[in-house]
Coordinates of C-alpha atoms and ligand atoms in Angstrom, one line a residue:
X11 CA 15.0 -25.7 -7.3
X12 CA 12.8 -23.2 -5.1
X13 CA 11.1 -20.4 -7.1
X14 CA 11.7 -18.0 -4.5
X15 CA 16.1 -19.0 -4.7
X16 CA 15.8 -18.5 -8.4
X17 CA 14.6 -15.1 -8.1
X18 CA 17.1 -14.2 -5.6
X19 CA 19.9 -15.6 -7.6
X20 CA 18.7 -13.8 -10.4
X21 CA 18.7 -10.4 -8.1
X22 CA 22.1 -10.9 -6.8
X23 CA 23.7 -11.8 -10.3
X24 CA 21.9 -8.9 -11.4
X25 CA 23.2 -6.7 -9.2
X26 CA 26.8 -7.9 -9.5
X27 CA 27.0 -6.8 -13.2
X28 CA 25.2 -3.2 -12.9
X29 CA 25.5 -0.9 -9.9
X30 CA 21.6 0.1 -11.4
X31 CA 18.4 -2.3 -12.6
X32 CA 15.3 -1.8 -14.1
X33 CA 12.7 -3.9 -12.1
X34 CA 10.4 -6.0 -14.1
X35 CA 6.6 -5.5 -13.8
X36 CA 6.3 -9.3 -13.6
X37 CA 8.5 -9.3 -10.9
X38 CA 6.7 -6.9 -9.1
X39 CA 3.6 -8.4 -9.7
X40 CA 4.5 -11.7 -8.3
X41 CA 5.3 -9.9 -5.0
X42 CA 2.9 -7.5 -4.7
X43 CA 0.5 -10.5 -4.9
X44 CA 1.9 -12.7 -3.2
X45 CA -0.3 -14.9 -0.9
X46 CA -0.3 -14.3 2.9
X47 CA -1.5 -17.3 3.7
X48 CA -1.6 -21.2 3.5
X49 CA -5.2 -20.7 2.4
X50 CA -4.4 -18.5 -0.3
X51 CA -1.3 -20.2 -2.0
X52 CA -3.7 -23.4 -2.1
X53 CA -6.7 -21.0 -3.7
X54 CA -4.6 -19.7 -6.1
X55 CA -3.2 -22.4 -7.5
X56 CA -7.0 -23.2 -9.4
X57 CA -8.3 -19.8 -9.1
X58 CA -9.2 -17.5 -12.0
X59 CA -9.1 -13.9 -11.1
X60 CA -10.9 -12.4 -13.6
X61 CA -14.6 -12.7 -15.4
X62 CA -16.5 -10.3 -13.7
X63 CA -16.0 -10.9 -10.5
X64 CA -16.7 -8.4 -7.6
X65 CA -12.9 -7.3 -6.8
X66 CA -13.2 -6.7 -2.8
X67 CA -9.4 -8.1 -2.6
X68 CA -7.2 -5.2 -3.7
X69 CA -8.4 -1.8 -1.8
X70 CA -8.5 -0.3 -5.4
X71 CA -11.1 2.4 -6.0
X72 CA -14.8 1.7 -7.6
X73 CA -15.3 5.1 -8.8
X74 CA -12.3 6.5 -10.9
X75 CA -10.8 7.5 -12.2
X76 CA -12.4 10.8 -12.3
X77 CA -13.9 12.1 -15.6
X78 CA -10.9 14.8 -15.3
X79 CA -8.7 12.1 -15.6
X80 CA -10.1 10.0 -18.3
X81 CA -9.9 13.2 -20.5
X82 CA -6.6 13.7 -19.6
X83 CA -5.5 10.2 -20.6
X84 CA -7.6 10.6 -23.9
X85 CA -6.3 14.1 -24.9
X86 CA -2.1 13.2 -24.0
X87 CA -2.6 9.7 -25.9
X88 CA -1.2 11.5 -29.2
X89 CA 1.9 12.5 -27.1
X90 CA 2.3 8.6 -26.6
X91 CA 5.8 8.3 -29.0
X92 CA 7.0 10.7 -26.5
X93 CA 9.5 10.3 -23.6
X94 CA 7.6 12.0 -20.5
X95 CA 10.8 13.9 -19.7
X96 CA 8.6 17.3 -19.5
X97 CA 5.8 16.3 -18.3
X98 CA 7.6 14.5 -14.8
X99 CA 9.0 17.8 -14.6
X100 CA 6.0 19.3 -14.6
X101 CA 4.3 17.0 -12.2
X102 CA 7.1 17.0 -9.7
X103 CA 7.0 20.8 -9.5
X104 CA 3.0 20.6 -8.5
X105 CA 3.4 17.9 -6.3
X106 CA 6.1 19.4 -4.5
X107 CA 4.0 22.8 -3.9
X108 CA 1.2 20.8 -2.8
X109 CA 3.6 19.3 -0.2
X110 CA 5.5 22.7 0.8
X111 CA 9.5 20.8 -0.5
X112 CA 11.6 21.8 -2.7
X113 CA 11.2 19.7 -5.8
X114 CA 14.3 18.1 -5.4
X115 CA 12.6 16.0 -2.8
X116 CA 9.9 14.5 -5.1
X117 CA 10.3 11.1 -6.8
X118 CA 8.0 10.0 -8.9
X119 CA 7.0 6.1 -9.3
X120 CA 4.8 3.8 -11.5
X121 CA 3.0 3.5 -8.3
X122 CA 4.0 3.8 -4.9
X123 CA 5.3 0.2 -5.1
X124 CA 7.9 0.8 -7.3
X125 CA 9.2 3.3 -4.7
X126 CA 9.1 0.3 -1.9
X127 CA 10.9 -2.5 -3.7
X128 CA 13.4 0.3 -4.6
X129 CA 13.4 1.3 -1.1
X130 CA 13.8 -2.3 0.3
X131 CA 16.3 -3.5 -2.3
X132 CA 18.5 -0.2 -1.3
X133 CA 18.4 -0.7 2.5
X134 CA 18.2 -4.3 2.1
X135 CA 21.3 -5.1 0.3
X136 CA 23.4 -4.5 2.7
X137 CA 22.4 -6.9 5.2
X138 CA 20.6 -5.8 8.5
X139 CA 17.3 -5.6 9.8
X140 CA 14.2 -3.7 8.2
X141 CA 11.3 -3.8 11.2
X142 CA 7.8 -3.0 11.0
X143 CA 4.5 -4.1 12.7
X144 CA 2.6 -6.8 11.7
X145 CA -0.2 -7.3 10.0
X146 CA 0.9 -4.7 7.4
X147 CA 1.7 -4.0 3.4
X148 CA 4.7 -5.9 3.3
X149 CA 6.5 -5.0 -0.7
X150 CA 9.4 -3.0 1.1
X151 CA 10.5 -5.7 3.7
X152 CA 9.7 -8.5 1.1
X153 CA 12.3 -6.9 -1.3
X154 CA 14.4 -5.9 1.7
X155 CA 14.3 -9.5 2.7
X156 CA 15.2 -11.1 -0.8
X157 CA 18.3 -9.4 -0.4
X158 CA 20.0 -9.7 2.5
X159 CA 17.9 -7.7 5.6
X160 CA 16.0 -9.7 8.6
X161 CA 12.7 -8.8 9.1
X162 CA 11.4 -7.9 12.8
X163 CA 7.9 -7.7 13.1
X164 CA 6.1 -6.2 16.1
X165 CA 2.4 -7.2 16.9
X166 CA -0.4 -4.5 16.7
X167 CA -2.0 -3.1 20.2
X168 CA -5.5 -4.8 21.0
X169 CA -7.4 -1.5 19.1
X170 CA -5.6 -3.4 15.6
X171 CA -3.2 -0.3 15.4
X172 CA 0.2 0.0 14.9
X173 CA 2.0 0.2 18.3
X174 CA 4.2 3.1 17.9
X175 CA 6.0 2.7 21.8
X176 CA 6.7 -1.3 20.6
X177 CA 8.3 -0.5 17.7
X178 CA 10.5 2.3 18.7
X179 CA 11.8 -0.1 21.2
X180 CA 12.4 -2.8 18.7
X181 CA 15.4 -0.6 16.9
X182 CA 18.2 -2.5 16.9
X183 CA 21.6 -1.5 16.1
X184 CA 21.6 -2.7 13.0
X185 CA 18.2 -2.0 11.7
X186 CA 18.6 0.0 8.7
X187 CA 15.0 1.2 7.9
X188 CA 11.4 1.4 10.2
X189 CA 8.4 0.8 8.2
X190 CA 5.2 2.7 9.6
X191 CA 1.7 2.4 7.6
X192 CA -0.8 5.1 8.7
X193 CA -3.3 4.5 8.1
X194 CA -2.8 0.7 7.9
X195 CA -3.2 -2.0 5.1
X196 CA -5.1 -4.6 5.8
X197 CA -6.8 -3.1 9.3
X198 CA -7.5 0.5 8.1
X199 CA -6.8 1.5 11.5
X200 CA -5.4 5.2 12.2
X201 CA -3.1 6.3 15.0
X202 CA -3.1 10.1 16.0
X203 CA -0.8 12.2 14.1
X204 CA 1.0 13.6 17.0
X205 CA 2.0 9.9 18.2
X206 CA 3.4 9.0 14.5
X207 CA 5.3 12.4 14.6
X208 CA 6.5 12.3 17.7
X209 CA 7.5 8.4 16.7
X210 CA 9.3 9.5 13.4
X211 CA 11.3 12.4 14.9
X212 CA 12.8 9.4 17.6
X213 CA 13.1 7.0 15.2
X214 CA 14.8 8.4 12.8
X215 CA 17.5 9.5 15.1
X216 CA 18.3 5.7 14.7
X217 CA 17.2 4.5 11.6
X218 CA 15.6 5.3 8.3
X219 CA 11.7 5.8 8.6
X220 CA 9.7 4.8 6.3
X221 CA 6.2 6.5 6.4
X222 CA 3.4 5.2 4.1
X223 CA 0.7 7.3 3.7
X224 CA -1.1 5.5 1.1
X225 CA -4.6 5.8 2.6
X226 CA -4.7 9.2 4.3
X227 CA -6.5 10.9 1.9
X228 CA -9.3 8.9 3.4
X229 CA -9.7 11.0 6.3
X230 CA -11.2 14.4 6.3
X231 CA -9.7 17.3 5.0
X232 CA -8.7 18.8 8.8
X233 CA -7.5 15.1 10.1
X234 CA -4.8 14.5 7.1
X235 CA -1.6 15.3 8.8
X236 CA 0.9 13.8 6.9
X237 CA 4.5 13.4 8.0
X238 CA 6.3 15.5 4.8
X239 CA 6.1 18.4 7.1
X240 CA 8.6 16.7 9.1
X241 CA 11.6 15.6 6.0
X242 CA 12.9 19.1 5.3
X243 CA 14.5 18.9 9.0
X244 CA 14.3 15.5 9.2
X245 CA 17.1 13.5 6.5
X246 CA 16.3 10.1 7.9
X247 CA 12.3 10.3 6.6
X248 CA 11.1 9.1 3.6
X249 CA 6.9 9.6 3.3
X250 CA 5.2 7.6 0.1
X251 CA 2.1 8.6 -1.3
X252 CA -0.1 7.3 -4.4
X253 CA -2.5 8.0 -6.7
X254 CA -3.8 4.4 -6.7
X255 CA -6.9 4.9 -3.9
X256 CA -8.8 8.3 -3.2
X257 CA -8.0 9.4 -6.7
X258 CA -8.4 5.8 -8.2
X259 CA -5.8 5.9 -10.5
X260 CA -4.4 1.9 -9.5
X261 CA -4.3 0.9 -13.1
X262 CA -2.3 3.8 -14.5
X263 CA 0.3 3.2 -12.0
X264 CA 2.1 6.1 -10.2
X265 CA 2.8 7.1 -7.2
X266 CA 5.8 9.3 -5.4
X267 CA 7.9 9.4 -2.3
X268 CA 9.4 12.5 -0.7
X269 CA 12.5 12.5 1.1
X270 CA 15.7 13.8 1.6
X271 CA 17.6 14.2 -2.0
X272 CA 20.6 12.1 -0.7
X273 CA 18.3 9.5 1.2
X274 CA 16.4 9.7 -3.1
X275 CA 19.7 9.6 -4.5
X276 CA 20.6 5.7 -2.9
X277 CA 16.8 4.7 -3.8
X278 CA 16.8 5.7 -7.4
X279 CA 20.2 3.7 -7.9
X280 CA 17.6 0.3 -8.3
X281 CA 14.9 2.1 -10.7
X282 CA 14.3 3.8 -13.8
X283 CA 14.1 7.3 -14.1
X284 CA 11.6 7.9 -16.3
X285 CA 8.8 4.9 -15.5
X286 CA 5.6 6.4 -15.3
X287 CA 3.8 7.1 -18.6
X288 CA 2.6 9.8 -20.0
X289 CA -1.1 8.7 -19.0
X290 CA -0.5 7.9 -15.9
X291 CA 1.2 11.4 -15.3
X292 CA -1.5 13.4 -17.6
X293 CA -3.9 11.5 -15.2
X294 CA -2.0 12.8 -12.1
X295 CA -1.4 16.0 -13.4
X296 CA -5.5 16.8 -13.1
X297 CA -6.0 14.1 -10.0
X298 CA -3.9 15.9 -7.6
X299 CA -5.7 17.7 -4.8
X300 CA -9.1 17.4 -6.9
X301 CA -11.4 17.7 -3.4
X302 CA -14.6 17.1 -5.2
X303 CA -13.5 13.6 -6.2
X304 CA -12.2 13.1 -2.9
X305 CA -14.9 14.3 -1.4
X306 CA -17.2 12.0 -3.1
X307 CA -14.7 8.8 -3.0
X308 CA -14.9 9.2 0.8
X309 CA -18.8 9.9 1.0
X310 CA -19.4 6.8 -0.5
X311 CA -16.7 4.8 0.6
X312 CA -18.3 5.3 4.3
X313 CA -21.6 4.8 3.2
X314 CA -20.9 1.0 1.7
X315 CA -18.0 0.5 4.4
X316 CA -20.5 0.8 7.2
X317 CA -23.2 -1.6 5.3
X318 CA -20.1 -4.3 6.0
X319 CA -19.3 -3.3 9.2
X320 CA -22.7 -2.7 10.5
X321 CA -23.2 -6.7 9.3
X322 CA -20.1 -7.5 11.3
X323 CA -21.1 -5.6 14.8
X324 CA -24.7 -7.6 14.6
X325 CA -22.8 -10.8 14.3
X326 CA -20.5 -9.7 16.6
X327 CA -17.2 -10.0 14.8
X328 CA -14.3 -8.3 16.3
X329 CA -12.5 -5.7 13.7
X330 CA -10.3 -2.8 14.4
X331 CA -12.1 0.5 13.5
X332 CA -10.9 1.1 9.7
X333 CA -11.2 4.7 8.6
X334 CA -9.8 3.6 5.2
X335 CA -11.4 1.1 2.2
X336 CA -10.2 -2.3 3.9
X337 CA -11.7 -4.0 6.7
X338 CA -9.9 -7.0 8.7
X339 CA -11.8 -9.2 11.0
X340 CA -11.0 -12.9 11.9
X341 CA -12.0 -15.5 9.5
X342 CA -15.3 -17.7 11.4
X343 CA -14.4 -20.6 9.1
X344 CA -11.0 -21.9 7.0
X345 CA -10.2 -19.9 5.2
X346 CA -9.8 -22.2 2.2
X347 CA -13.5 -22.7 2.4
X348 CA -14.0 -19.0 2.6
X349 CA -12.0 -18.2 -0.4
X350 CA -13.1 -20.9 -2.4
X351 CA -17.0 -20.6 -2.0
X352 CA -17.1 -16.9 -2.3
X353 CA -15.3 -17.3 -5.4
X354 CA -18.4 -19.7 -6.6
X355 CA -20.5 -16.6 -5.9
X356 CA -18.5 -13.8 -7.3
X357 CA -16.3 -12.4 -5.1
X358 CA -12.7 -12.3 -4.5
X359 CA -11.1 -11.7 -1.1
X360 CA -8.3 -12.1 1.1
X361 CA -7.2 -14.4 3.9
X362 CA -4.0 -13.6 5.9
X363 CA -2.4 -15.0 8.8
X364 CA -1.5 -13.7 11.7
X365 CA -1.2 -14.7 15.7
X366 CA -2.1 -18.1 14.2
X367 CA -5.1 -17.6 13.3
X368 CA -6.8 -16.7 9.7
X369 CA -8.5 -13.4 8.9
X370 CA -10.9 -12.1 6.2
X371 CA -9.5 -8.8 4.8
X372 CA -12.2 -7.2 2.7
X373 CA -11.7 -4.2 0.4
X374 CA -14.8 -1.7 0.3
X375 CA -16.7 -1.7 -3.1
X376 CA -19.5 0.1 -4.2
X377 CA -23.3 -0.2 -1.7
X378 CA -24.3 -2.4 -4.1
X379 CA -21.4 -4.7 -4.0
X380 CA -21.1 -4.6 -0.2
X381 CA -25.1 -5.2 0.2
X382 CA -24.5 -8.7 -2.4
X383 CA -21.2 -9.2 -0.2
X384 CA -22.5 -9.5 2.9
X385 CA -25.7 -12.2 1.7
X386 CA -22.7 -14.0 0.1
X387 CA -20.1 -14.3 3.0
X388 CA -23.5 -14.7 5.3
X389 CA -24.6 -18.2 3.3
X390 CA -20.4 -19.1 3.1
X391 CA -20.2 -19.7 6.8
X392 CA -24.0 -20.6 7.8
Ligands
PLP412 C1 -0.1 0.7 2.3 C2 0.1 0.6 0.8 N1 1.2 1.2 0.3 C3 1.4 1.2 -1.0 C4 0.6 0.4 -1.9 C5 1.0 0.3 -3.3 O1 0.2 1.0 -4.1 P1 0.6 1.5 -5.5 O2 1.8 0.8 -6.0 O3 -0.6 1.2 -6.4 O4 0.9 3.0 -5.4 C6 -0.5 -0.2 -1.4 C7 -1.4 -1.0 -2.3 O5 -2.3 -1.6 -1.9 C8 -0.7 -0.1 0.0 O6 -1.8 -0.8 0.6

């Protein structure tokens, strides 16, 4: 039988006996990556994904976590027989002064993925639509999908942006959540602020929005205006966050989403209370709002992000502009081949479709690693 009817067999029998389930890494896993293309389900099926390669396939950080962080991990490791009841605690109270909301907005995730499939499986049981534009991080609408929901997907403007006007016209009656990514997974593209706030205070006259701010840390200071301001008057609003890119925490898994208490209340039904560890939260704990890492994160980021797209002006390859660590520009070759023969040379990437067509997405690594890149990709399609 289908893989993909198992697991939502297994979902739905799940759900029938417990009003509340604790979702499994592996499950996770398998969705979060999950191929996006033809090219990629064929590549995966002989590919090994680790031994050194250079990872340009997961937006994850090349410089953290800070040393701040590493110490943190070190020095809480003794407290490892311990619950993290305290410590959440903790951490919820600074994050929710960082963000000006009462702390009984705040829930915490082992990542900000955990918060989507929660989010999808609780506005995707019910049947529906979820809608978002497309090309973008899909977890939410997958879980939302492998319940009961439709998916609607709008196409990004000609800039690679999401198209704010299309998808407020695209609410249906029966869409139950808007997904909005700013900026976006896999173009790194930004829209204004006052666009995406003027966007979420319509929307969410209609539906539940969804904003993802998983990459705005990668603007400067004075550009990062996220959407929390907005919840406190705003119930239909839920804004994620993470610690997985600007403060490179990706392996230590946490992340949080702020939102109404009542709009937290129905997403926590489908999770754990108590999933991050205590590293990932001692890690957090000294992460948060550290602008000297930051700082340098984004310094370098832009310097080896330009060495790719500086490669991809001369040979005059259409990308949108990313502002984040992710570039998407179409694939000049299958992107089988592509996938396969940079793997020969050491580095992983990804291929997604979209519009019919194939396209490179390319995570930003270190200079180095975008300087060897670039010679790589150059001899793959010569
Ligand atoms: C837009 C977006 N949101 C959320 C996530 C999930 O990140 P994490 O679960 O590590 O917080 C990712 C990961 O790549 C992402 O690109």
């Amino acid at each position: 039988m289908n893989k993909s009817i198992n697991r939502r067999d297994w979902f739905k029998s799940t759900l029938a006996l417990t009003a509340g389930f604790a979702i499994t890494p592996a499950l996770v896993n398998s969705l979060m990556a999950g191929p996006v293309s033809q090219a990629e389900r064929e590549f995966y099926k002989s590919a090994r994904l680790n031994g050194g390669k250079v990872r340009l396939n997961s937006n994850e950080n090349p410089y953290g976590p800070s040393e701040k962080a590493k110490k943190a991990v070190l020095d809480i490791l003794t407290e490892g027989n311990r619950y993290a009841f305290a410590e959440m605690t903790e951490l919820r109270n600074l994050i929710a002064e960082k963000e000006g909301v009462d702390p009984s907005f705040v829930m915490l995730g082992a990542g900000s993925g955990e918060l989507l499939v929660q989010t999808g499986i609780a506005y995707g049981l019910e049947g529906g639509r979820v809608l978002s534009a497309y090309p973008t991080f899909t977890l939410l609408m997958n879980y939302a999908q492998q319940m009961n929901a439709t998916w609607d997907k709008v196409d990004l403007n000609e800039k690679m942006e999401f198209d704010y006007q299309k998808l407020l016209s695209a609410i249906k009656s029966d869409t139950r959540l808007v997904f909005s990514c700013n900026p976006n997974n896999p173009t790194g593209t930004v829209v204004n602020a006052e666009v995406v706030k003027s966007f979420c205070e319509e929307a969410s006259k209609k539906t539940l929005v969804y904003a993802d701010e998983a990459y705005l840390e990668f603007l400067e200071p004075a550009h990062q205006k996220s959407m929390v301001s907005l919840v406190q008057r705003t119930p239909n609003l839920i804004v994620s966050k993470t610690f997985s890119k600007v403060y490179g925490l990706a392996g230590l898994r946490i992340g949080y989403i702020i939102g109404h208490p009542d709009v937290l209340k129905r997403v926590g039904k489908y999770g754990d209370t108590i999933s991050p560890s205590q590293t990932a939260i001692a890690a957090a704990k000294v992460s948060l709002g550290d602008e000297e890492f930051m700082k340098m994160t984004r310094d370098k980021n832009a310097i080896a992000r330009k060495v790719l797209t500086d490669y991809l002006d001369k040979k005059k390859f259409n990308h949108g502009k990313s502002v984040t660590n992710v570039v998407l520009f179409p694939a000049p070759k299958d992107g089988k081949t592509i996938l396969t023969q940079l793997d020969e040379k050491g580095y992983l990437i990804r291929i997604w479709e979209y519009q019919g067509k194939e396209w490179c997405r390319v995570s930003i690594g270190t200079e180095e690693e975008m300087k060897g890149f670039i010679k790589a990709f150059d001899s793959v399609i010569s």
